[in-house]
Amino acid sequence: MGKWRLENITIFATNRTSAEVLGHNVHALFRMRYDASRISRFRETPRLLWHEHIICMEIRGRPSPAGDAVDADAITPVAAQTEESRTWWEVSVDQYARNPGSPNFAPWLARYREGYRSAVGMPGSVIRGGAQLFHRRGGDAHPRTEDVHTADDQAEASRRYLGKKGGILTIEIHDVPSIGLSGDWDVKERYLFFTLGVQGGTVWRRVRQHLRVDKSLPPDLWTRTLEVEPLEPGVQPGWETNVDTTGFTRVDPPAHLTRVNPPLLTGGEFV
């Protein structure tokens, strides 16, 4: 039987900054090798695992100094003291299982189609990220091109090539974990811990992102860090979060972060 093996996950990141967001561009490149078998049919790739644990804290309504006045003769203060609200929420979910149709995962769904397009010199058709198909020794792959007209044909040509000759498939997922800067909060702090791999695999990567925006401070004093570490075989994926939420009231996470969205597959896509 043919066999897939995840050889490596390479992660690189750049800062993502605009008037609307603060965060990172995170690129995760999965390098997968398929060893073909002459006595069995093509075997599907193992399922992507993209587990995220998010902890978010917000401070709203910072107290305004009582007694501020329009001028020295004013009797009523302009701003009465407000009550400060401190809340936090967390969510832990496999994002690929929850929302495989996310634009982040488009290259994974279209891995065979995009692999074919790269091999024959066609431009990619996904917005972010992509996939490439290579010969099993790392050189150029040459899938058949005759009678390949549709996206389904392109994906099938890649699958047949891999099934007969084996090869290497690289899939790049481009995620954009960020904090939106709009909203009536004063301080927002978010920790994102995510673990990447494939089902049954032994290669894992863990990423830890910390963002903190305090609107009373200039942007160069905001916090933005990102760490990546490999995970040794046999070690349970996940992070020790150790985030102190003392003084904050726990609330429900935003509904869209837990809602399950089945994918709407288009031509040449596979979950």
Coordinates of C-alpha atoms in Angstrom, one line a residue:
M1 CA 0.0 0.0 0.0
G2 CA 1.2 3.5 -0.8
K3 CA 2.3 5.6 2.2
W4 CA 2.5 9.3 3.0
R5 CA 5.1 10.7 5.4
L6 CA 5.2 14.2 6.7
E7 CA 9.0 15.0 6.6
N8 CA 9.0 18.5 7.9
I9 CA 7.0 21.6 8.8
T10 CA 8.8 24.9 8.3
I11 CA 7.4 28.0 9.8
F12 CA 8.3 31.6 9.1
A13 CA 6.5 34.8 10.1
T14 CA 6.5 38.5 9.4
N15 CA 4.8 41.4 11.2
R16 CA 1.3 42.4 10.0
T17 CA 0.5 46.1 10.8
S18 CA -2.0 48.5 9.5
A19 CA -4.5 51.1 10.8
E20 CA -7.0 48.2 11.3
V21 CA -4.9 45.3 12.7
L22 CA -1.9 44.2 14.7
G23 CA -0.5 40.7 14.3
H24 CA 1.6 38.4 12.1
N25 CA 1.7 36.7 8.7
V26 CA 2.4 33.1 9.6
H27 CA 3.5 30.8 6.8
A28 CA 3.5 27.0 7.6
L29 CA 5.1 24.9 4.9
F30 CA 4.3 21.1 5.1
R31 CA 6.7 18.9 3.1
M32 CA 5.1 15.5 2.5
R33 CA 6.5 12.5 0.7
Y34 CA 4.4 9.8 -1.0
D35 CA 6.0 6.3 -1.5
A36 CA 4.0 4.6 -4.3
S37 CA 3.0 1.0 -4.3
R38 CA 2.5 -1.1 -7.5
I39 CA -0.1 -3.3 -5.9
S40 CA -2.5 -0.8 -4.4
R41 CA -4.4 2.3 -5.3
F42 CA -3.5 5.8 -4.4
R43 CA -3.8 6.6 -0.7
E44 CA -5.2 9.9 0.5
T45 CA -3.0 12.3 2.6
P46 CA -3.4 12.1 6.3
R47 CA -5.8 14.7 7.8
L48 CA -4.4 18.1 8.7
L49 CA -4.5 19.0 12.4
W50 CA -4.4 22.7 13.3
H51 CA -5.3 22.9 17.0
E52 CA -5.6 26.4 18.5
H53 CA -6.0 27.5 22.1
I54 CA -6.9 31.2 22.4
I55 CA -7.1 33.3 25.6
C56 CA -8.3 36.9 25.3
M57 CA -8.6 39.6 27.9
E58 CA -10.3 43.0 27.6
I59 CA -10.5 46.1 29.7
R60 CA -13.3 48.6 29.0
G61 CA -14.4 51.8 30.6
R62 CA -11.2 52.9 32.3
P63 CA -12.1 55.4 35.1
S64 CA -12.2 59.0 34.0
P65 CA -11.0 61.5 36.7
A66 CA -14.1 63.0 38.4
G67 CA -14.1 66.7 38.5
D68 CA -12.8 67.4 35.0
A69 CA -14.6 70.6 33.8
V70 CA -15.0 72.6 30.7
D71 CA -13.6 75.7 32.4
A72 CA -12.9 77.0 35.9
D73 CA -16.4 78.2 36.4
A74 CA -18.2 75.0 35.3
I75 CA -20.3 73.4 38.0
T76 CA -21.0 70.0 36.4
P77 CA -18.0 67.8 35.5
V78 CA -17.7 67.0 31.8
A79 CA -16.9 63.3 32.5
A80 CA -18.2 61.4 35.5
Q81 CA -16.2 58.5 36.7
T82 CA -17.0 55.3 34.8
E83 CA -17.0 51.7 36.0
E84 CA -14.2 49.6 34.6
S85 CA -15.0 46.2 33.1
R86 CA -12.4 43.4 32.9
T87 CA -13.4 40.2 31.1
W88 CA -11.7 37.2 29.6
W89 CA -12.6 34.2 27.5
E90 CA -10.8 31.1 26.0
V91 CA -11.5 28.6 23.3
S92 CA -9.7 25.4 22.4
V93 CA -10.5 23.9 19.0
D94 CA -9.1 22.1 15.9
Q95 CA -9.7 24.8 13.4
Y96 CA -9.3 22.6 10.4
A97 CA -11.9 20.2 11.7
R98 CA -14.2 23.1 12.6
N99 CA -13.8 25.2 9.5
P100 CA -11.9 23.5 6.7
G101 CA -13.4 25.9 4.2
S102 CA -11.6 28.9 5.8
P103 CA -9.4 30.8 3.3
N104 CA -6.4 29.8 5.5
F105 CA -6.9 26.2 4.5
A106 CA -7.7 26.7 0.8
P107 CA -4.2 25.4 -0.2
W108 CA -4.7 22.2 1.7
L109 CA -8.1 21.5 0.1
A110 CA -6.6 22.3 -3.3
R111 CA -3.3 20.6 -2.7
Y112 CA -3.5 18.2 -5.7
R113 CA -4.9 20.9 -8.1
E114 CA -2.3 23.5 -7.0
G115 CA 0.5 20.9 -7.2
Y116 CA -0.4 20.2 -10.8
R117 CA -0.5 23.8 -11.7
S118 CA 2.9 24.5 -10.2
A119 CA 4.4 21.4 -12.0
V120 CA 3.2 22.5 -15.4
G121 CA 4.0 26.2 -14.9
M122 CA 0.5 27.5 -14.4
P123 CA -0.2 30.3 -11.8
G124 CA -1.7 29.3 -8.5
S125 CA -5.5 29.8 -8.0
V126 CA -5.7 30.3 -4.2
I127 CA -5.5 33.8 -2.5
R128 CA -2.9 32.9 0.1
G129 CA -0.3 30.1 0.2
G130 CA -0.2 27.3 -2.3
A131 CA 1.1 23.8 -3.1
Q132 CA 3.9 22.4 -5.3
L133 CA 4.4 18.9 -6.7
F134 CA 8.0 17.5 -7.1
H135 CA 9.7 14.3 -8.3
R136 CA 10.4 11.9 -5.6
R137 CA 14.1 12.9 -5.7
G138 CA 13.2 16.6 -5.4
G139 CA 13.4 17.7 -9.0
D140 CA 10.6 18.7 -11.4
A141 CA 7.5 16.5 -11.6
H142 CA 6.0 15.8 -15.0
P143 CA 2.3 14.8 -14.6
R144 CA 0.4 14.0 -17.7
T145 CA -1.0 17.1 -19.5
E146 CA -3.1 15.5 -22.2
D147 CA -6.9 15.6 -21.7
V148 CA -6.5 17.8 -18.6
H149 CA -9.0 20.5 -19.0
T150 CA -10.8 21.2 -15.6
A151 CA -9.7 21.6 -12.0
D152 CA -10.9 18.1 -11.3
D153 CA -8.7 16.8 -14.2
Q154 CA -5.7 18.7 -12.7
A155 CA -6.2 17.2 -9.3
E156 CA -6.6 13.7 -10.8
A157 CA -3.4 14.1 -12.8
S158 CA -1.5 14.8 -9.6
R159 CA -3.0 11.9 -7.8
R160 CA -2.2 9.5 -10.7
Y161 CA 1.3 10.8 -10.9
L162 CA 1.9 10.2 -7.2
G163 CA 0.1 6.9 -7.2
K164 CA 2.4 5.6 -10.0
K165 CA 5.7 7.2 -9.3
G166 CA 5.6 8.7 -5.8
G167 CA 6.7 12.2 -5.2
I168 CA 6.9 15.2 -2.9
L169 CA 4.0 17.5 -2.2
T170 CA 4.6 20.8 -0.3
I171 CA 1.7 22.7 1.0
E172 CA 2.0 26.3 2.3
I173 CA -0.7 27.6 4.6
H174 CA -0.7 31.3 5.2
D175 CA -2.5 32.4 8.4
V176 CA -2.9 35.9 9.6
P177 CA -3.5 35.8 13.4
S178 CA -4.2 39.4 14.5
I179 CA -6.1 41.8 16.8
G180 CA -8.6 44.1 15.1
L181 CA -8.0 47.6 16.4
S182 CA -11.6 48.9 16.2
G183 CA -14.1 48.5 19.1
D184 CA -14.9 50.2 22.4
W185 CA -12.3 48.4 24.5
D186 CA -9.3 50.2 26.0
V187 CA -6.9 47.3 26.4
K188 CA -7.0 44.0 24.6
E189 CA -4.5 41.2 25.2
R190 CA -4.5 37.9 23.4
Y191 CA -2.5 34.7 23.7
L192 CA -2.7 32.2 20.8
F193 CA -1.2 28.8 21.2
F194 CA -1.4 26.5 18.1
T195 CA -0.1 23.0 17.3
L196 CA 0.4 21.9 13.7
G197 CA 0.8 18.4 12.3
V198 CA -1.1 15.6 10.5
Q199 CA -3.1 12.7 11.9
G200 CA -0.8 9.8 12.8
G201 CA 2.3 11.9 12.1
T202 CA 5.4 12.3 14.3
V203 CA 6.4 15.8 13.2
W204 CA 4.8 18.7 15.0
R205 CA 5.3 22.4 15.5
R206 CA 4.0 24.7 18.2
V207 CA 3.6 28.4 17.8
R208 CA 2.9 30.9 20.6
Q209 CA 1.7 34.4 19.8
H210 CA 1.2 37.2 22.3
L211 CA -0.5 40.5 21.3
R212 CA -1.4 43.4 23.6
V213 CA -2.9 46.7 22.6
D214 CA -3.3 49.5 25.0
K215 CA -5.0 52.5 23.3
S216 CA -3.6 54.9 25.8
L217 CA -0.1 54.1 24.7
P218 CA 1.7 54.8 21.3
P219 CA 1.8 51.7 19.0
D220 CA 5.6 51.2 19.5
L221 CA 4.8 50.3 23.1
W222 CA 2.3 47.6 22.2
T223 CA 3.3 43.9 22.5
R224 CA 3.7 41.6 19.6
T225 CA 5.8 38.4 19.9
L226 CA 5.8 35.0 18.2
E227 CA 7.7 31.9 19.2
V228 CA 8.0 28.6 17.3
E229 CA 9.3 25.3 18.6
P230 CA 9.5 21.7 17.3
L231 CA 7.8 19.0 19.3
E232 CA 9.7 15.8 19.9
P233 CA 8.0 12.5 18.9
G234 CA 5.9 11.0 21.6
V235 CA 5.3 14.4 23.3
Q236 CA 1.6 15.3 23.6
P237 CA 0.8 18.3 21.4
G238 CA -0.3 21.4 23.3
W239 CA 1.0 24.3 25.4
E240 CA 1.1 25.0 29.1
T241 CA -0.7 28.3 28.9
N242 CA 0.0 29.7 32.4
V243 CA -1.9 32.9 31.6
D244 CA -2.9 34.9 34.7
T245 CA -6.5 36.0 34.5
T246 CA -6.8 37.1 38.1
G247 CA -9.3 40.1 38.5
F248 CA -11.0 39.3 35.2
T249 CA -14.5 37.9 34.8
R250 CA -14.9 34.9 32.5
V251 CA -17.4 35.3 29.6
D252 CA -18.4 33.2 26.6
P253 CA -16.1 33.3 23.5
P254 CA -17.4 34.9 20.3
A255 CA -19.8 32.4 18.7
H256 CA -18.0 32.4 15.3
L257 CA -14.9 30.8 16.9
T258 CA -16.8 27.6 17.8
R259 CA -19.3 27.4 15.0
V260 CA -18.8 24.3 12.8
N261 CA -18.8 25.2 9.1
P262 CA -18.7 22.3 6.6
P263 CA -16.7 23.1 3.5
L264 CA -18.2 23.9 0.1
L265 CA -15.8 22.1 -2.1
T266 CA -15.1 23.4 -5.6
G267 CA -13.3 21.7 -8.5
G268 CA -10.2 19.7 -7.6
E269 CA -10.6 20.0 -3.8
F270 CA -10.4 17.2 -1.2
V271 CA -10.8 17.5 2.6

